[in-house]
PDB file of C-alpha atoms in Angstrom:
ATOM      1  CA  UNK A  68      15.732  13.322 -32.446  1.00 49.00           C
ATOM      2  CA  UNK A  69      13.959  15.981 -30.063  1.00 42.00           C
ATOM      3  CA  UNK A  70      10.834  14.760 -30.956  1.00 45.00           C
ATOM      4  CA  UNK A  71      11.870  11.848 -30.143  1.00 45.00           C
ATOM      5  CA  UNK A  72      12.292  12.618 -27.090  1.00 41.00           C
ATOM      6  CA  UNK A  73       9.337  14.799 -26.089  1.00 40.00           C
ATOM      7  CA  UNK A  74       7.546  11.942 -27.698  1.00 41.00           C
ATOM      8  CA  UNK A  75       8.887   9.050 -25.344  1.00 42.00           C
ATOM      9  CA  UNK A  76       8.556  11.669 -22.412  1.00 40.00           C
ATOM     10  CA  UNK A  77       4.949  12.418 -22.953  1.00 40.00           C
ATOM     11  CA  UNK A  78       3.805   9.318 -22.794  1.00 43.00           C
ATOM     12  CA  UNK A  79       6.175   8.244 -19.896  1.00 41.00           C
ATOM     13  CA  UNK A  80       4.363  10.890 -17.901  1.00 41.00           C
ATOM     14  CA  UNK A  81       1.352   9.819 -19.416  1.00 43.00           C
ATOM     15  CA  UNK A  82       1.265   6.981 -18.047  1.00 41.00           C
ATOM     16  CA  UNK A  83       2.499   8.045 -14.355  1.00 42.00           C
ATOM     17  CA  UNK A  84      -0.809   7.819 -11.946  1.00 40.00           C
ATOM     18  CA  UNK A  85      -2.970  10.726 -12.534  1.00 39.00           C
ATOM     19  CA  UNK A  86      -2.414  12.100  -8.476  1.00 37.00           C
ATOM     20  CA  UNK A  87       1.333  12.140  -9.395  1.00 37.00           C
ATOM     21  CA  UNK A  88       1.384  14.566 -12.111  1.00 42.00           C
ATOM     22  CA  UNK A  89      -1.870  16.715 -11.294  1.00 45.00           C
ATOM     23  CA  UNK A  90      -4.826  15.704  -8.781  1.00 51.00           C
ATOM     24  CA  UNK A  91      -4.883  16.602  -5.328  1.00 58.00           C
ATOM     25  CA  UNK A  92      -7.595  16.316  -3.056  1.00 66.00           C
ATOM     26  CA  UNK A  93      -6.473  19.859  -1.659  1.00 77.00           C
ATOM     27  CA  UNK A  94      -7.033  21.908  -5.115  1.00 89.00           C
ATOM     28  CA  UNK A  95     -10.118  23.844  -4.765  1.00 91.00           C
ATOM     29  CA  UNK A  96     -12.180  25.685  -7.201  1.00 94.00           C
ATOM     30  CA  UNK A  97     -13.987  27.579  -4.638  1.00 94.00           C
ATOM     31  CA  UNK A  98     -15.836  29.916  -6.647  1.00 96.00           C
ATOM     32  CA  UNK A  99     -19.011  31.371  -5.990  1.00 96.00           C
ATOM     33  CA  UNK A 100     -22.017  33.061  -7.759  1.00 97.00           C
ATOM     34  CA  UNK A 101     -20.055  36.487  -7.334  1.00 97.00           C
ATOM     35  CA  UNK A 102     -16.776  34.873  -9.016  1.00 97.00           C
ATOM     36  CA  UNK A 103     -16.330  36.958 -12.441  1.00 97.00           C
ATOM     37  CA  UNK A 104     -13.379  35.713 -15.061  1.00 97.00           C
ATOM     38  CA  UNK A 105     -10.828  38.709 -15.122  1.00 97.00           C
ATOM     39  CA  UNK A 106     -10.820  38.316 -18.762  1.00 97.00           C
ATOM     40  CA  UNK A 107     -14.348  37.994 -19.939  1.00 97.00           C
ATOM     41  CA  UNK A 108     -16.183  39.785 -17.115  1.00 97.00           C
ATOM     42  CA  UNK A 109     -18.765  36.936 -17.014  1.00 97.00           C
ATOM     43  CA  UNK A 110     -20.427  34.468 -14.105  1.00 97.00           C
ATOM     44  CA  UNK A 111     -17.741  31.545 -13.551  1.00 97.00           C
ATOM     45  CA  UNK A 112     -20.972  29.431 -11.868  1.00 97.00           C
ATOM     46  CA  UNK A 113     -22.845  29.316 -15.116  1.00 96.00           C
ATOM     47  CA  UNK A 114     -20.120  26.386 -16.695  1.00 97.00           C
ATOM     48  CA  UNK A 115     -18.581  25.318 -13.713  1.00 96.00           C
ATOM     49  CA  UNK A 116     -16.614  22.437 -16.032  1.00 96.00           C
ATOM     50  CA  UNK A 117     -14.778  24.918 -17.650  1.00 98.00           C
ATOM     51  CA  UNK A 118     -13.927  27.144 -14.491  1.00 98.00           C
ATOM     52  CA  UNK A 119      -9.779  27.413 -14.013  1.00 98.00           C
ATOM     53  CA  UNK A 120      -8.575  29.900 -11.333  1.00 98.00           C
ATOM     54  CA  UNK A 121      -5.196  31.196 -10.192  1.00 98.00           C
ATOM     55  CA  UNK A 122      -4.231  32.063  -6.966  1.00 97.00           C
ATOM     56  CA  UNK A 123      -1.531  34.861  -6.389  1.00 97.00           C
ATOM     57  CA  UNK A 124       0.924  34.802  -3.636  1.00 96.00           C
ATOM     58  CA  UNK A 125      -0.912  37.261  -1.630  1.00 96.00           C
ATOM     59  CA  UNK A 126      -3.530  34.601  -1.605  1.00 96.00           C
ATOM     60  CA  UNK A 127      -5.833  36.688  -3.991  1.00 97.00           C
ATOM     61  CA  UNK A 128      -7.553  33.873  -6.267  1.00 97.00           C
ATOM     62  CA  UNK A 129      -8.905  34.985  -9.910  1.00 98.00           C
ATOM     63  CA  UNK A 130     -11.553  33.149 -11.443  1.00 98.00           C
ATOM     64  CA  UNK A 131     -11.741  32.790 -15.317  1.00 98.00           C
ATOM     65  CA  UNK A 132     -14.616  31.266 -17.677  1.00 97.00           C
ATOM     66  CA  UNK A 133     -12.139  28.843 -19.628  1.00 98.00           C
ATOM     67  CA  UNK A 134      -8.914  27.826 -20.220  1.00 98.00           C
ATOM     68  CA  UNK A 135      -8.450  30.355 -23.119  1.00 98.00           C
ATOM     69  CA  UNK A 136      -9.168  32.929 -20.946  1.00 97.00           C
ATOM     70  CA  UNK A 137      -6.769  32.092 -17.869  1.00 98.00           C
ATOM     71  CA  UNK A 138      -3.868  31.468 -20.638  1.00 98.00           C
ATOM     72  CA  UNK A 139      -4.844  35.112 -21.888  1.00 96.00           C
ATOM     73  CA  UNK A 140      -4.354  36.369 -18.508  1.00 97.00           C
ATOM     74  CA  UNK A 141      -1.231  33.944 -17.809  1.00 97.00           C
ATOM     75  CA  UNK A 142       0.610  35.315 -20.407  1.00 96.00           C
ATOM     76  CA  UNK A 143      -0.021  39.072 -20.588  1.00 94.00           C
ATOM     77  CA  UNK A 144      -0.935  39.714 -17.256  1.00 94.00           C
ATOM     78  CA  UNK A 145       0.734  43.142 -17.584  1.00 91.00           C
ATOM     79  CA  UNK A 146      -2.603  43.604 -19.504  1.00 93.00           C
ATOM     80  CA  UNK A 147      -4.631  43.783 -16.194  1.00 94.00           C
ATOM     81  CA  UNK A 148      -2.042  45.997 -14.449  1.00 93.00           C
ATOM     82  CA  UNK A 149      -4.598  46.794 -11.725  1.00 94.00           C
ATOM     83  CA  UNK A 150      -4.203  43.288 -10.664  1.00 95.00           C
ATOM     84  CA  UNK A 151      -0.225  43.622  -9.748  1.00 92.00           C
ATOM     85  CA  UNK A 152       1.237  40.568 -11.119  1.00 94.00           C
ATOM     86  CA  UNK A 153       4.704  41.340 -11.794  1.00 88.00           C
ATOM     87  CA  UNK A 154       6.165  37.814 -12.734  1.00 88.00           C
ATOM     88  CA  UNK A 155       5.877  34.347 -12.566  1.00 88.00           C
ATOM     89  CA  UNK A 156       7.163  34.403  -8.605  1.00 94.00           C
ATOM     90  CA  UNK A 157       3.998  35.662  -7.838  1.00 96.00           C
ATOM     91  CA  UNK A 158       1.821  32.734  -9.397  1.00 96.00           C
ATOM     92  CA  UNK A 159       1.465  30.336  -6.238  1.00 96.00           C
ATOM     93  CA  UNK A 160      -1.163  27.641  -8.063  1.00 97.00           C
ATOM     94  CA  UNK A 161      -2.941  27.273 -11.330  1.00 98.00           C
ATOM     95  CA  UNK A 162      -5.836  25.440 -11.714  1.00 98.00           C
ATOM     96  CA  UNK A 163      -8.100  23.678 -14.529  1.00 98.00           C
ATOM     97  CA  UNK A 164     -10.841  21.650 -14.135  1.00 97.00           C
ATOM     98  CA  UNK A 165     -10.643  18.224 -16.165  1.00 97.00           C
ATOM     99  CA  UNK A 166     -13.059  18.037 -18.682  1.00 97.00           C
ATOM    100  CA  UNK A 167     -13.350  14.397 -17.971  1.00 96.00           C
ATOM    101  CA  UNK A 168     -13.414  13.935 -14.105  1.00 96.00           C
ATOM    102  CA  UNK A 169     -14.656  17.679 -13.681  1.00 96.00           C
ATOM    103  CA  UNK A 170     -12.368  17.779 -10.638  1.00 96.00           C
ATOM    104  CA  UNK A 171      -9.648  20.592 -10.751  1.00 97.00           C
ATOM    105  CA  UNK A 172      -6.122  19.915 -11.826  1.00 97.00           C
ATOM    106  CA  UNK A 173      -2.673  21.187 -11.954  1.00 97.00           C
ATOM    107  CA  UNK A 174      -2.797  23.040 -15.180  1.00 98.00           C
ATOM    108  CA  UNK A 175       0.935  22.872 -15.263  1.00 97.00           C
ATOM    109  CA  UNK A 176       0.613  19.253 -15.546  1.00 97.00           C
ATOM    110  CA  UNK A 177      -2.052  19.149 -17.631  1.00 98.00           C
ATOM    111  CA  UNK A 178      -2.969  18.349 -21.260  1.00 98.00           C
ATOM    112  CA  UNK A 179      -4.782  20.627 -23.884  1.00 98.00           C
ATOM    113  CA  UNK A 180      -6.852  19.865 -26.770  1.00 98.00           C
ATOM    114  CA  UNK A 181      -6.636  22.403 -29.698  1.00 98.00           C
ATOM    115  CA  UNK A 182      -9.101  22.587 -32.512  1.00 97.00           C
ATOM    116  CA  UNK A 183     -12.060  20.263 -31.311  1.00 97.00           C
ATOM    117  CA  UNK A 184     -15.838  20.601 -31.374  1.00 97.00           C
ATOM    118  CA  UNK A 185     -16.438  21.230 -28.223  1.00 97.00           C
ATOM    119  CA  UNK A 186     -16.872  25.161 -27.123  1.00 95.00           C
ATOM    120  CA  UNK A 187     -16.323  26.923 -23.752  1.00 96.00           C
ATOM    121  CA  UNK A 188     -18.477  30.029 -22.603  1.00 94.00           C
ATOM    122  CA  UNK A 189     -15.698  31.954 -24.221  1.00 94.00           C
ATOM    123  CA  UNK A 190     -15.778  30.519 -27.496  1.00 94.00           C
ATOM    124  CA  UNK A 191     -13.030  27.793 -29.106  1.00 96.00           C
ATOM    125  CA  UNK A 192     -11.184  26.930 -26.383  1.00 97.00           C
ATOM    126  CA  UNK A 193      -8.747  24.456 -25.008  1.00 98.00           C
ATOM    127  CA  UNK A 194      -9.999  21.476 -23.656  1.00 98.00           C
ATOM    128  CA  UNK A 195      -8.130  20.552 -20.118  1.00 98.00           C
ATOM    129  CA  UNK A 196      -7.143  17.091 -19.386  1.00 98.00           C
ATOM    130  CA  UNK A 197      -4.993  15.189 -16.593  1.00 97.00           C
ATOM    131  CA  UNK A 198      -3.253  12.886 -18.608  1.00 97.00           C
ATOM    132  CA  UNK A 199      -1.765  12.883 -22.297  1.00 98.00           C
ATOM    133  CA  UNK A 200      -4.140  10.253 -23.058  1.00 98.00           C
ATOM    134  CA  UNK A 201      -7.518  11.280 -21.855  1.00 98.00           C
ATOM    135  CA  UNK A 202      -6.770  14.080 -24.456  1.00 98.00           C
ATOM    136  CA  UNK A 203      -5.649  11.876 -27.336  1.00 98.00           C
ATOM    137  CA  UNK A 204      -9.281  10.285 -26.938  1.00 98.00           C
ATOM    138  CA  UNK A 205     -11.066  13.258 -26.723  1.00 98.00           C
ATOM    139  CA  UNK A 206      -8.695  14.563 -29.821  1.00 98.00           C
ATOM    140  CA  UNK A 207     -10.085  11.907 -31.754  1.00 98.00           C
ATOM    141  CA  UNK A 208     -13.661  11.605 -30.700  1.00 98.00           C
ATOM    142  CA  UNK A 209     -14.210  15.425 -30.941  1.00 98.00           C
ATOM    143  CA  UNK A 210     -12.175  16.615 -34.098  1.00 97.00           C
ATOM    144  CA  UNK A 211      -9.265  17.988 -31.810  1.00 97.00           C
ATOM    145  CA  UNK A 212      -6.162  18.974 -34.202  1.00 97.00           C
ATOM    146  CA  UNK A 213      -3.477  18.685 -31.894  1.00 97.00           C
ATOM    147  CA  UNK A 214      -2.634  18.051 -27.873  1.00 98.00           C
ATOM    148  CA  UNK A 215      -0.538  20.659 -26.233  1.00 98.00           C
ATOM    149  CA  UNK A 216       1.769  20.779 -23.079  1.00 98.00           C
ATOM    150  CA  UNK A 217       1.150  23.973 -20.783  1.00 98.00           C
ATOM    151  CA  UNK A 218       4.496  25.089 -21.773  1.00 97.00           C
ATOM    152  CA  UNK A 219       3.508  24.846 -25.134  1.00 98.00           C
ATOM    153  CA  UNK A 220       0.847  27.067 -25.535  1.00 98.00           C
ATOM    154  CA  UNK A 221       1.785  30.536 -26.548  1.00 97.00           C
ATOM    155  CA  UNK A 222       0.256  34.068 -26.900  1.00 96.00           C
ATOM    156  CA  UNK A 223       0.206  33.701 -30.247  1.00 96.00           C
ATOM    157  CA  UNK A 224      -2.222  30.277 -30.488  1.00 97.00           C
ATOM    158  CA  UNK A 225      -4.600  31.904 -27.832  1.00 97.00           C
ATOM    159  CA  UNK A 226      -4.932  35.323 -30.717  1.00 96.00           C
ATOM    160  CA  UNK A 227      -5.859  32.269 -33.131  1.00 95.00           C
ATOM    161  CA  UNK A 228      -8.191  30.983 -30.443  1.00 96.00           C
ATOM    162  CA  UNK A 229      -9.868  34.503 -29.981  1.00 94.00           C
ATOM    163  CA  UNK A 230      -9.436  34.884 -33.742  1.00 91.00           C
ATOM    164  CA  UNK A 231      -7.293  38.014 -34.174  1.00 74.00           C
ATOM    165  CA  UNK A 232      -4.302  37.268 -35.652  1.00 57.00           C
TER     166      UNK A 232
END
């Protein structure tokens, strides 16, 4: 029955206008050649479609190289204690940038694709979409083995991403 559920409610937001679940014209991946991902210590400018960035309540922004990455950090962020993010209060935005419009997007709100073909600078990755069905497409066109909620993703599917289980 809960499936159900999620079911009918994924593809009710789905199919809400894209602006009412994620875009905004004020979301801003302003990165530049200095930005370095916290995670993988690399150049964010070198794939700029897979740059995601989260801004802290002090208005500190941290870049990362992919998805997989900014989940990494998102999750364990006790694991970059010089940083000082104590919990989830002091997350003011998250961002993603769409694989298919290349603009950057609520990654609350947003859709990830688990399992395709398609790599990120840091290796399998999770591919970032606005709606539920941009990444059912991609899903099939690409291999992708299953679309996940941001809530949905766990510590434990980004060690299988990174490979250490």
């Amino acid at each position: 029955m809960y499936k159900k559920i999620f079911a009918s409610l994924v593809i009710a937001l789905s199919l809400l206008p894209i602006s009412s679940l994620s875009a905004n014209d004020s979301y801003k991946m302003d990165f530049d050649k200095e930005s370095t991902c916290v995670v993988r210590k690399m150049k964010v400018y070198e794939a700029p479609m897979w740059v995601c960035k989260i801004e802290l309540t002090n208005n500190k922004k941290l870049f990362f190289s992919s998805p997989k990455s900014m989940m990494e950090f998102y999750l364990q962020p006790g694991r970059w204690f010089d940083i000082g993010v104590k919990s989830e209060e002091d997350f003011k935005e998250i961002l993603v940038t769409d694989f298919d419009t290349l603009k950057p997007i609520n990654a609350k709100g947003a859709f990830f694709v688990y399992g395709s073909n398609v790599i990120s600078p840091a290796g399998d990755d999770l591919v970032p979409f606005a709606t539920y069905e941009a990444a059912n497409n991609f899903a099939s066109k690409h291999n992708g083995k299953r679309v996940f909620a941001f809530n949905q993703i766990s510590a434990a599917l980004i060690r299988l991403l990174n490979g250490s289980l």
